[in-house]
Amino acid sequence: NAGVTQTPKFQVLKTGQSMTLQCAQDMNHNSMYWYRQDPGMGLRLIYYSASEGTTDKGEVPNGYNVSRLNKREFSLRLESAAPSQTSVYFCATGTEYSNQPQHFGDGTRLSIL
Amino acid sequence: TQLLEQSPQFLSIQEGENLTVYCNSSSVFSSLQWYRQEPGEGPVLLVTVVTGGEVKKLKRLTFQFGDARKDSSLHITAAQPGDTGLYLCAGAGGYSTLTFGKGTMLLVSP
């Protein structure tokens, strides 16, 4: 009963390096989301995918790309990491109904030096 | 861009005290959700309010949704150390996206 699984849990990168954050769900939800959480800033939406095969920009998409590989998996890629992208990244899943909750993974803590 | 203002940002109280957290917006949301987040974990839903004027209770927690569906409050009665955590309000938008407030960090000391 994993729910939403994010890998890796921790990562340290050097400026300019690239990496992909992975997210997989077994909730059978159509929608998936990537957020970043910074101190005092709450959660800000980076990208989302309302259904398999579609992706859309959120509030803070610059410097990121996403891929909805299939219904279960939604990845977030940093092509050239910058110190400003140091953050905790959360993946979430949900249904198409706005009164239903989103279900979050435990986050990936990313530091960029 | 819809914004949610959450206050206070930080609250430190003694066990047994009551407290209220506020979540205000100039925009109308179809629903508003409250989440609680503990260190090292993702947010977990506490409640969803949908109807203007709605009041929901979850043990010692009382949630209200304003009549105009622009604001909400969370009241905790007789806070306990186990209530310590980050409380987040979030308004539902298109494609079931959520706009989060900046959160209220609650510390309840024994």
Short mmCIF file of N, CA and C in Angstrom, two decimals, chain A residues 22-97:
data_model
loop_
_atom_site.label_atom_id
_atom_site.label_comp_id
_atom_site.label_asym_id
_atom_site.label_seq_id
_atom_site.Cartn_x
_atom_site.Cartn_y
_atom_site.Cartn_z
N GLN A 22 11.85 11.15 -9.71
CA GLN A 22 10.85 10.19 -10.14
C GLN A 22 9.67 10.16 -9.17
N CYS A 23 8.49 9.92 -9.71
CA CYS A 23 7.29 9.79 -8.89
C CYS A 23 6.43 8.68 -9.48
N ALA A 24 5.98 7.77 -8.65
CA ALA A 24 5.10 6.70 -9.08
C ALA A 24 3.96 6.56 -8.09
N GLN A 25 2.76 6.26 -8.62
CA GLN A 25 1.58 6.14 -7.77
C GLN A 25 0.85 4.83 -8.07
N ASP A 26 0.21 4.31 -7.01
CA ASP A 26 -0.64 3.14 -7.20
C ASP A 26 -2.07 3.47 -6.79
N MET A 27 -2.44 4.75 -6.84
CA MET A 27 -3.76 5.22 -6.44
C MET A 27 -4.77 5.15 -7.59
N ASN A 28 -4.27 4.88 -8.80
CA ASN A 28 -5.10 4.88 -10.01
C ASN A 28 -5.73 6.25 -10.28
N HIS A 29 -5.02 7.32 -9.88
CA HIS A 29 -5.50 8.67 -10.11
C HIS A 29 -5.07 9.17 -11.49
N ASN A 30 -5.93 9.97 -12.11
CA ASN A 30 -5.60 10.53 -13.42
C ASN A 30 -4.62 11.70 -13.32
N SER A 31 -4.77 12.52 -12.28
CA SER A 31 -3.98 13.74 -12.18
C SER A 31 -2.76 13.57 -11.30
N MET A 32 -1.66 14.18 -11.74
CA MET A 32 -0.43 14.18 -10.95
C MET A 32 0.18 15.57 -10.97
N TYR A 33 0.90 15.90 -9.90
CA TYR A 33 1.39 17.26 -9.68
C TYR A 33 2.81 17.24 -9.12
N TRP A 34 3.58 18.27 -9.48
CA TRP A 34 4.87 18.51 -8.85
C TRP A 34 4.84 19.88 -8.19
N TYR A 35 5.24 19.90 -6.90
CA TYR A 35 5.34 21.14 -6.12
C TYR A 35 6.77 21.29 -5.59
N ARG A 36 7.13 22.52 -5.29
CA ARG A 36 8.32 22.77 -4.50
C ARG A 36 7.92 23.51 -3.23
N GLN A 37 8.63 23.22 -2.14
CA GLN A 37 8.33 23.84 -0.86
C GLN A 37 9.60 24.48 -0.32
N ASP A 38 9.53 25.78 -0.14
CA ASP A 38 10.64 26.55 0.40
C ASP A 38 10.20 27.18 1.72
N PRO A 39 11.13 27.42 2.63
CA PRO A 39 10.78 27.99 3.94
C PRO A 39 9.96 29.27 3.80
N GLY A 40 8.83 29.31 4.50
CA GLY A 40 8.00 30.51 4.49
C GLY A 40 7.22 30.74 3.21
N MET A 41 7.24 29.77 2.28
CA MET A 41 6.61 29.98 0.97
C MET A 41 5.47 29.02 0.70
N GLY A 42 5.19 28.10 1.61
CA GLY A 42 4.16 27.11 1.33
C GLY A 42 4.57 26.20 0.19
N LEU A 43 3.62 25.60 -0.48
CA LEU A 43 3.88 24.76 -1.65
C LEU A 43 3.49 25.52 -2.91
N ARG A 44 4.36 25.51 -3.89
CA ARG A 44 4.09 26.18 -5.16
C ARG A 44 4.10 25.15 -6.28
N LEU A 45 3.09 25.22 -7.14
CA LEU A 45 2.92 24.24 -8.21
C LEU A 45 3.91 24.51 -9.34
N ILE A 46 4.65 23.48 -9.73
CA ILE A 46 5.63 23.61 -10.81
C ILE A 46 4.98 23.21 -12.14
N TYR A 47 4.53 21.98 -12.22
CA TYR A 47 3.84 21.44 -13.38
C TYR A 47 2.77 20.47 -12.89
N TYR A 48 1.78 20.22 -13.74
CA TYR A 48 0.82 19.20 -13.44
C TYR A 48 0.41 18.47 -14.72
N SER A 49 -0.19 17.31 -14.51
CA SER A 49 -0.68 16.49 -15.62
C SER A 49 -2.09 16.06 -15.26
N ALA A 50 -3.07 16.60 -15.99
CA ALA A 50 -4.46 16.29 -15.68
C ALA A 50 -4.83 14.86 -16.10
N SER A 51 -4.11 14.34 -17.07
CA SER A 51 -4.35 12.96 -17.50
C SER A 51 -3.12 12.48 -18.26
N GLU A 52 -3.07 11.19 -18.48
CA GLU A 52 -1.94 10.60 -19.21
C GLU A 52 -1.82 11.27 -20.58
N GLY A 53 -0.62 11.71 -20.91
CA GLY A 53 -0.39 12.32 -22.21
C GLY A 53 -0.49 13.82 -22.23
N THR A 54 -0.88 14.45 -21.11
CA THR A 54 -0.99 15.91 -21.07
C THR A 54 -0.17 16.45 -19.91
N THR A 55 0.45 17.61 -20.13
CA THR A 55 1.15 18.31 -19.06
C THR A 55 0.90 19.81 -19.23
N ASP A 56 0.90 20.53 -18.10
CA ASP A 56 0.68 21.97 -18.13
C ASP A 56 1.53 22.66 -17.08
N LYS A 57 1.86 23.92 -17.37
CA LYS A 57 2.67 24.68 -16.45
C LYS A 57 1.86 25.13 -15.25
N GLY A 58 2.55 25.18 -14.10
CA GLY A 58 1.95 25.73 -12.90
C GLY A 58 2.47 27.13 -12.64
N GLU A 59 2.64 27.47 -11.38
CA GLU A 59 3.04 28.82 -10.98
C GLU A 59 4.52 29.09 -11.25
N VAL A 60 5.39 28.08 -11.07
CA VAL A 60 6.84 28.30 -11.15
C VAL A 60 7.52 27.27 -12.05
N PRO A 61 7.24 27.25 -13.36
CA PRO A 61 7.76 26.20 -14.23
C PRO A 61 9.17 26.40 -14.77
N ASN A 62 9.69 27.63 -14.67
CA ASN A 62 10.97 27.92 -15.31
C ASN A 62 12.10 27.08 -14.73
N GLY A 63 12.89 26.47 -15.63
CA GLY A 63 14.03 25.65 -15.22
C GLY A 63 13.70 24.19 -15.05
N TYR A 64 12.46 23.82 -15.32
CA TYR A 64 12.01 22.44 -15.14
C TYR A 64 11.33 21.91 -16.39
N ASN A 65 11.38 20.60 -16.56
CA ASN A 65 10.59 19.90 -17.56
C ASN A 65 9.97 18.68 -16.91
N VAL A 66 8.86 18.22 -17.49
CA VAL A 66 8.19 17.05 -16.92
C VAL A 66 7.85 16.07 -18.03
N SER A 67 7.64 14.82 -17.60
CA SER A 67 7.18 13.77 -18.52
C SER A 67 6.16 12.91 -17.79
N ARG A 68 4.99 12.77 -18.42
CA ARG A 68 4.00 11.83 -17.87
C ARG A 68 4.20 10.54 -18.67
N LEU A 69 4.98 9.63 -18.12
CA LEU A 69 5.41 8.44 -18.83
C LEU A 69 4.25 7.49 -19.09
N ASN A 70 3.36 7.38 -18.13
CA ASN A 70 2.16 6.55 -18.22
C ASN A 70 1.25 7.00 -17.09
N LYS A 71 0.19 6.29 -16.83
CA LYS A 71 -0.74 6.75 -15.80
C LYS A 71 -0.09 6.77 -14.43
N ARG A 72 0.85 5.87 -14.19
CA ARG A 72 1.45 5.72 -12.87
C ARG A 72 2.60 6.69 -12.59
N GLU A 73 3.31 7.10 -13.64
CA GLU A 73 4.59 7.77 -13.41
C GLU A 73 4.64 9.18 -13.99
N PHE A 74 5.23 10.09 -13.20
CA PHE A 74 5.33 11.50 -13.59
C PHE A 74 6.69 11.97 -13.10
N SER A 75 7.59 12.32 -14.03
CA SER A 75 8.94 12.69 -13.63
C SER A 75 9.18 14.19 -13.82
N LEU A 76 10.09 14.71 -13.02
CA LEU A 76 10.47 16.13 -13.06
C LEU A 76 11.96 16.21 -13.34
N ARG A 77 12.35 16.96 -14.37
CA ARG A 77 13.75 17.04 -14.75
C ARG A 77 14.29 18.45 -14.62
N LEU A 78 15.47 18.53 -14.02
CA LEU A 78 16.23 19.77 -13.97
C LEU A 78 17.37 19.61 -14.97
N GLU A 79 17.36 20.38 -16.04
CA GLU A 79 18.37 20.22 -17.10
C GLU A 79 19.72 20.80 -16.69
N SER A 80 19.70 21.94 -16.03
CA SER A 80 20.93 22.60 -15.59
C SER A 80 20.65 23.23 -14.24
N ALA A 81 20.94 22.47 -13.18
CA ALA A 81 20.53 22.89 -11.85
C ALA A 81 21.19 24.20 -11.41
N ALA A 82 20.41 25.01 -10.70
CA ALA A 82 20.88 26.28 -10.15
C ALA A 82 20.64 26.30 -8.65
N PRO A 83 21.46 27.03 -7.90
CA PRO A 83 21.26 27.09 -6.44
C PRO A 83 19.84 27.50 -6.03
N SER A 84 19.18 28.32 -6.86
CA SER A 84 17.81 28.75 -6.54
C SER A 84 16.81 27.60 -6.59
N GLN A 85 17.22 26.47 -7.13
CA GLN A 85 16.36 25.30 -7.19
C GLN A 85 16.54 24.37 -5.99
N THR A 86 17.39 24.77 -5.05
CA THR A 86 17.49 24.05 -3.78
C THR A 86 16.14 24.15 -3.08
N SER A 87 15.56 23.00 -2.77
CA SER A 87 14.20 22.99 -2.24
C SER A 87 13.82 21.57 -1.85
N VAL A 88 12.62 21.43 -1.31
CA VAL A 88 12.02 20.12 -1.12
C VAL A 88 10.92 19.98 -2.17
N TYR A 89 10.99 18.90 -2.94
CA TYR A 89 10.06 18.69 -4.03
C TYR A 89 9.06 17.60 -3.66
N PHE A 90 7.79 17.91 -3.86
CA PHE A 90 6.73 16.96 -3.56
C PHE A 90 5.96 16.62 -4.82
N CYS A 91 5.68 15.34 -4.97
CA CYS A 91 4.78 14.85 -5.99
C CYS A 91 3.44 14.55 -5.33
N ALA A 92 2.36 14.79 -6.04
CA ALA A 92 1.04 14.51 -5.51
C ALA A 92 0.15 13.95 -6.61
N THR A 93 -0.87 13.21 -6.21
CA THR A 93 -1.85 12.70 -7.16
C THR A 93 -3.25 13.11 -6.72
N GLY A 94 -4.17 13.09 -7.65
CA GLY A 94 -5.54 13.45 -7.31
C GLY A 94 -6.50 13.05 -8.41
N THR A 95 -7.78 13.23 -8.11
CA THR A 95 -8.83 12.96 -9.10
C THR A 95 -9.18 14.26 -9.82
N GLU A 96 -10.15 14.19 -10.71
CA GLU A 96 -10.58 15.39 -11.43
C GLU A 96 -11.59 16.20 -10.63
N TYR A 97 -11.94 15.76 -9.43
CA TYR A 97 -12.94 16.45 -8.63
C TYR A 97 -12.25 17.37 -7.62
#
